[in-house]
mmCIF file of C-alpha atoms in Angstrom:
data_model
loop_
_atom_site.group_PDB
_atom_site.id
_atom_site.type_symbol
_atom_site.label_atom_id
_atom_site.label_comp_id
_atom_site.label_asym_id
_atom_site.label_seq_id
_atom_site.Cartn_x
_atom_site.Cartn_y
_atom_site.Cartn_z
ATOM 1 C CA UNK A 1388 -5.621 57.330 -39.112
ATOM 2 C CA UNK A 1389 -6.821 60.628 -41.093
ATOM 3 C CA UNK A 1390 -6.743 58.020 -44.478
ATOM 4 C CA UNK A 1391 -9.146 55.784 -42.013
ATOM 5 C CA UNK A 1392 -10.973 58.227 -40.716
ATOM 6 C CA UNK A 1393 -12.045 59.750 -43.838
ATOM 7 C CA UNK A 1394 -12.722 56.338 -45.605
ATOM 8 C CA UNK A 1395 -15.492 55.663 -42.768
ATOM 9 C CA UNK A 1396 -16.876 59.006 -43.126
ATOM 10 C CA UNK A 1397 -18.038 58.242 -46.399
ATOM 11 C CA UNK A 1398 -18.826 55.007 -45.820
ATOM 12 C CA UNK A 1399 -21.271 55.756 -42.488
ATOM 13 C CA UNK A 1400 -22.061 59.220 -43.592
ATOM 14 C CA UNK A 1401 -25.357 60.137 -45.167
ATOM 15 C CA UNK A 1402 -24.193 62.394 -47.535
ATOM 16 C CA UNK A 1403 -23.505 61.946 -51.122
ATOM 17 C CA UNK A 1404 -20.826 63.559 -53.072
ATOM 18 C CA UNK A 1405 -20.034 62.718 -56.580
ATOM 19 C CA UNK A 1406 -17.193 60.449 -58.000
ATOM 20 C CA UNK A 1407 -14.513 62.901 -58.653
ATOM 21 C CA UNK A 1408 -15.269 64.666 -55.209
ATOM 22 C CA UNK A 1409 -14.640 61.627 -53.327
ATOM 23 C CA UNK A 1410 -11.389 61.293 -56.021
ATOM 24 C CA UNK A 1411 -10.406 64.541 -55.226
ATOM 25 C CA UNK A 1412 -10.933 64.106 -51.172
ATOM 26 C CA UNK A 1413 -8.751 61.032 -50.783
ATOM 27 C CA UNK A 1414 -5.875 62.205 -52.776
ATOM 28 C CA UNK A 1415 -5.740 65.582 -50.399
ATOM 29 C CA UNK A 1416 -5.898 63.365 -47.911
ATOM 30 C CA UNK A 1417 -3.380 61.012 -48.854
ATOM 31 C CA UNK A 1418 -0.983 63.659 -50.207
ATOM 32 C CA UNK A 1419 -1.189 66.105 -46.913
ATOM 33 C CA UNK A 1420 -1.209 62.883 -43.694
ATOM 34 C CA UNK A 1421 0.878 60.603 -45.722
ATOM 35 C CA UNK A 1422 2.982 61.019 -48.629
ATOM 36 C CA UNK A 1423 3.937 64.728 -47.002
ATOM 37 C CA UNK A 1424 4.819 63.610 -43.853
ATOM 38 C CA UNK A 1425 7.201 60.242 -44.875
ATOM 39 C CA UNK A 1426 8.749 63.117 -47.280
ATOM 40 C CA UNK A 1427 9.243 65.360 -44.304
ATOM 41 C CA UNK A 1428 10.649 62.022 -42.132
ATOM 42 C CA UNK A 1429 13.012 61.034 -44.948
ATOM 43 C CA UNK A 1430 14.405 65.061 -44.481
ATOM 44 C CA UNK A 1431 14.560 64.966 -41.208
ATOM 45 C CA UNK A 1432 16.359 61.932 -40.783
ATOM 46 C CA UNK A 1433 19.226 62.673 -43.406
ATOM 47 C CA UNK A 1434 19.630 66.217 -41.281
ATOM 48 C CA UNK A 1435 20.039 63.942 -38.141
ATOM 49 C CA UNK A 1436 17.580 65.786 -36.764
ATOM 50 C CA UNK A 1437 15.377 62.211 -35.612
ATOM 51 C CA UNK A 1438 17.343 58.917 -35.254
ATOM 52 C CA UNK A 1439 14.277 56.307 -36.272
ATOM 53 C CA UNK A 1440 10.633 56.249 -37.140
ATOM 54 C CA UNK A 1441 9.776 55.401 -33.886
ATOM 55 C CA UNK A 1442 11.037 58.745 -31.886
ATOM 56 C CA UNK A 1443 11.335 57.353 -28.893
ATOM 57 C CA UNK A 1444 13.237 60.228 -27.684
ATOM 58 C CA UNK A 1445 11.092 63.186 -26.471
ATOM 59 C CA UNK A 1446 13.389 65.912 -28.195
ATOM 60 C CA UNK A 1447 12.771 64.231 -31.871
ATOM 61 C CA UNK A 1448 9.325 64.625 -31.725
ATOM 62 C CA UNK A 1449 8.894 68.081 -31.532
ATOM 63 C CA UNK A 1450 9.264 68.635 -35.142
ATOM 64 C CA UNK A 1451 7.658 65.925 -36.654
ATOM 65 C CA UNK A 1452 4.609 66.982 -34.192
ATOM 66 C CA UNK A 1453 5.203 70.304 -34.944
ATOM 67 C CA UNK A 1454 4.986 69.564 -39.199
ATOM 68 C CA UNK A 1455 1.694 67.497 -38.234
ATOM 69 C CA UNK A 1456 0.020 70.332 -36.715
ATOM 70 C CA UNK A 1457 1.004 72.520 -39.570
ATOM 71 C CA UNK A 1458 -0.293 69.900 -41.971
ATOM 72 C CA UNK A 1459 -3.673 69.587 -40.044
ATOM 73 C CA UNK A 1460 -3.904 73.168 -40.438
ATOM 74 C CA UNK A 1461 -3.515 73.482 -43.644
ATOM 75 C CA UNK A 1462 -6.248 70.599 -44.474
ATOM 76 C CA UNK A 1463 -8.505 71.711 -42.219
ATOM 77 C CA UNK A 1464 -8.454 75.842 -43.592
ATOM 78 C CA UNK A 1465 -8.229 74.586 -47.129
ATOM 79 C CA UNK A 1466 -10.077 71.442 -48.182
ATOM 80 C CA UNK A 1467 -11.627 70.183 -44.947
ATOM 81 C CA UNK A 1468 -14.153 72.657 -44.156
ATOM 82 C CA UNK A 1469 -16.972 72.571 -41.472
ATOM 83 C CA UNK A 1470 -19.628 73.529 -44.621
ATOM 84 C CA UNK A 1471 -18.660 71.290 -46.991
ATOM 85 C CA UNK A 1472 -17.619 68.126 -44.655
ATOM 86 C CA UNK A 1473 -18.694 69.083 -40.961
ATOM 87 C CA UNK A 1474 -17.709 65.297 -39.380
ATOM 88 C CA UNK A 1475 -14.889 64.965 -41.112
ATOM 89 C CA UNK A 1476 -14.050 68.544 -40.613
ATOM 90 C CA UNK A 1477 -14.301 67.942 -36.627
ATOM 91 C CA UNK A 1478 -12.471 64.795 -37.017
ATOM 92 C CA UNK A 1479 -9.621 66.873 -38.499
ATOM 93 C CA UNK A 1480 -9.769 69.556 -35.587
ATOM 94 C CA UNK A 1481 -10.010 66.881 -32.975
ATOM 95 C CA UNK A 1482 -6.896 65.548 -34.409
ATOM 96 C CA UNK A 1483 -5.148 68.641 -34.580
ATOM 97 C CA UNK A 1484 -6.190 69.457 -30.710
ATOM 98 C CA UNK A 1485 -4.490 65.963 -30.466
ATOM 99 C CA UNK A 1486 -1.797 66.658 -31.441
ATOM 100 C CA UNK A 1487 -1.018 70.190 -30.215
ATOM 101 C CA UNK A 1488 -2.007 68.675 -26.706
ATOM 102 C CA UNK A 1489 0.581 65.944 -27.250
ATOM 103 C CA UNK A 1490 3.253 68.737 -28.554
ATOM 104 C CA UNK A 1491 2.665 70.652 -25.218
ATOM 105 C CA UNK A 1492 3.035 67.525 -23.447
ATOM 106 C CA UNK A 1493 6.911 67.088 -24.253
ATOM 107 C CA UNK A 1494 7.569 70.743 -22.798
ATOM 108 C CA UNK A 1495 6.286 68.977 -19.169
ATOM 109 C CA UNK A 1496 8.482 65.955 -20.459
ATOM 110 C CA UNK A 1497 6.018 63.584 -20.871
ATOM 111 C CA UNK A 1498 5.771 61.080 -23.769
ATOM 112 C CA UNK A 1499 2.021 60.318 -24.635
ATOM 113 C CA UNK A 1500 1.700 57.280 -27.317
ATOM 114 C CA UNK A 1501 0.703 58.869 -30.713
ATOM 115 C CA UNK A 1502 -0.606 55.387 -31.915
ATOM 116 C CA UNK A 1503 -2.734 55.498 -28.794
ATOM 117 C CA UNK A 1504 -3.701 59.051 -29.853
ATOM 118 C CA UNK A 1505 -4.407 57.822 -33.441
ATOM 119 C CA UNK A 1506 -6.426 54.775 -32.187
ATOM 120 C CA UNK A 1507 -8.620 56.616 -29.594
ATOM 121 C CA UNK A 1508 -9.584 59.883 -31.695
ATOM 122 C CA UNK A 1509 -11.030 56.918 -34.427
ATOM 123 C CA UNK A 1510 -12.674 55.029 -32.160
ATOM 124 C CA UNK A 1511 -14.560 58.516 -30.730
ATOM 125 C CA UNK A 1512 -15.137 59.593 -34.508
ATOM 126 C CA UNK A 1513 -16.756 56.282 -35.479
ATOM 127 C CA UNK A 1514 -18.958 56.401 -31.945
ATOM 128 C CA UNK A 1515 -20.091 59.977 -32.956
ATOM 129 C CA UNK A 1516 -20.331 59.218 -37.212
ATOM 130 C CA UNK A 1517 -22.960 56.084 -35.438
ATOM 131 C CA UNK A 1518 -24.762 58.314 -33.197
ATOM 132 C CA UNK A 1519 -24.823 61.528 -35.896
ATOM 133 C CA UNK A 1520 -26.255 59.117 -38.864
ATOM 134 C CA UNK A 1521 -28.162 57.152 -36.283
ATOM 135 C CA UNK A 1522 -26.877 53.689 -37.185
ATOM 136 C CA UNK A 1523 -26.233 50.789 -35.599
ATOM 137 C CA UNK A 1524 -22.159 50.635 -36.095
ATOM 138 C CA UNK A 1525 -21.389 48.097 -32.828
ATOM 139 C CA UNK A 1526 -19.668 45.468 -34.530
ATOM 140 C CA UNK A 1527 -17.437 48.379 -35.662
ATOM 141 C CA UNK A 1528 -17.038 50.227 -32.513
ATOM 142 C CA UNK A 1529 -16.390 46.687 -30.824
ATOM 143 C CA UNK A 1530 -13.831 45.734 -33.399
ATOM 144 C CA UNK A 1531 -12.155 49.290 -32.513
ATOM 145 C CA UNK A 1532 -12.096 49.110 -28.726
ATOM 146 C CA UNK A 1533 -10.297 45.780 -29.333
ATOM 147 C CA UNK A 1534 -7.643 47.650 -31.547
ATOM 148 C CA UNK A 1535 -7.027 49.823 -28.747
ATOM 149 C CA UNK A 1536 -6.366 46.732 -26.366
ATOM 150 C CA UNK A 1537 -4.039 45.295 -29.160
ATOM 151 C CA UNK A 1538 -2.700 48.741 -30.514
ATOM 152 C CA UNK A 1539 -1.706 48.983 -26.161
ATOM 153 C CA UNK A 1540 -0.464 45.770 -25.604
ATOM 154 C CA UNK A 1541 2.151 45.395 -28.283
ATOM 155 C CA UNK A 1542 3.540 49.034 -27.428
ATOM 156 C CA UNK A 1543 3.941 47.342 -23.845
ATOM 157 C CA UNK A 1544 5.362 44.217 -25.266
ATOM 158 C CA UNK A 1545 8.045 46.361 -27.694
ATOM 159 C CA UNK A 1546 8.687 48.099 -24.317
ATOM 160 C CA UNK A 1547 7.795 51.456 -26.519
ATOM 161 C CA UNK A 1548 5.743 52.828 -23.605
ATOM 162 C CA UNK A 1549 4.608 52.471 -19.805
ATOM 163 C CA UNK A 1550 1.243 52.001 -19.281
ATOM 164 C CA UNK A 1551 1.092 55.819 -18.115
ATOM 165 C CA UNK A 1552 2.227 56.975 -21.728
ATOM 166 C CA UNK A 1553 -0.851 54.920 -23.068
ATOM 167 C CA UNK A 1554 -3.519 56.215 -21.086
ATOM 168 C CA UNK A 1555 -2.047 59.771 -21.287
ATOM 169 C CA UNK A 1556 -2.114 58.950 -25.279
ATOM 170 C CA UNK A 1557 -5.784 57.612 -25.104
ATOM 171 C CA UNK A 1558 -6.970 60.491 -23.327
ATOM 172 C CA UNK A 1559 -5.084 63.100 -25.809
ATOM 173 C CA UNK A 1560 -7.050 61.472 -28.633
ATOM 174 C CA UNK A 1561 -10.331 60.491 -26.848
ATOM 175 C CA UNK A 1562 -10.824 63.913 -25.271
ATOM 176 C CA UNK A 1563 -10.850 66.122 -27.781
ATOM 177 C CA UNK A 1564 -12.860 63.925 -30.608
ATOM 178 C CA UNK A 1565 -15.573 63.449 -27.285
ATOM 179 C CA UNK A 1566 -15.690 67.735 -26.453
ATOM 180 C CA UNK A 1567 -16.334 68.513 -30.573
ATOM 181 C CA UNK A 1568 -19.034 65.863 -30.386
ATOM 182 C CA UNK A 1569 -21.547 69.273 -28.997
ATOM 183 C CA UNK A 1570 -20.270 71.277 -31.973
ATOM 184 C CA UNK A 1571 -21.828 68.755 -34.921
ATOM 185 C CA UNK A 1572 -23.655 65.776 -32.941
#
């Protein structure tokens, strides 16, 4: 989602950055929310620390949340900053308040769906890139609230999640992408 969410950033956003700082943005991106992370999975799983990529227990995913947070950080005090890329910078924060909120979550035992996290804090970010740039993105935000539906339904139909663990994950991503919409909309 952070690859996705930065990709429609510059797509929908009205500012222009060169070649090589678009180069240089995706390959932070890439490196720090992907390449990092299955690294850190691949670790984690020969320590038999997580059983599966799918962490269905609630004691394997405190680590893996706990490296995402640290990640976040690390993009948002480093490359991501609210001068140079404000959306995208908020994006990132929402994210990371995401994410925390779903960490603290598992200390009350309860599981929220990180794809539903992932889905809803996208959806929110693409709402508030259309409403920031003041375009008309509603084929896009339609196409996304239909991802949702499908990103839910085949978590039901894998039996991954009750419906409760969806909307809790929903709201983890929605909620904070919606309360950072004051600090740059």
């Amino acid at each position: 989602m952070p690859l996705l969410g930065t990709l429609f950033y510059v797509l929908l956003d009205s500012h222009y950055f060169s070649k090589p700082q678009y180069i240089a943005l995706f390959l932070q991106i890439i490196i720090i929310t992907l390449l990092l992370p299955i690294a850190f999975f691949y670790l984690l799983k020969t320590y038999g620390t997580i059983d599966n990529i799918m962490l269905s227990d609630i004691s394997h995913r405190k680590i893996p949340l706990l490296l995402h947070i640290l990640l976040l950080s690390i993009l948002i005090a480093k490359s991501i900053t609210a001068d140079r890329f404000p959306p995208l910078y908020y994006f990132f924060l929402g994210g990371l308040l995401s994410s925390a909120l779903a960490f603290l979550l598992l200390y009350a035992k309860i599981k929220a769906s990180l794809h539903m996290v992932g889905m809803s804090s996208l959806t929110a970010f693409t709402i508030g890139l259309s409403l920031h740039n003041q375009i008309n993105t509603i084929h896009l935000v339609t196409f996304f609230v239909i991802m949702n539906g499908l990103v839910a339904t085949s978590r039901l139909v894998m039996k991954a999640h009750t419906n409760r663990e969806l909307g809790i994950g929903f709201l983890c991503g929605l909620l904070p992408q919606v309360a950072l919409f004051y600090f740059w909309l």
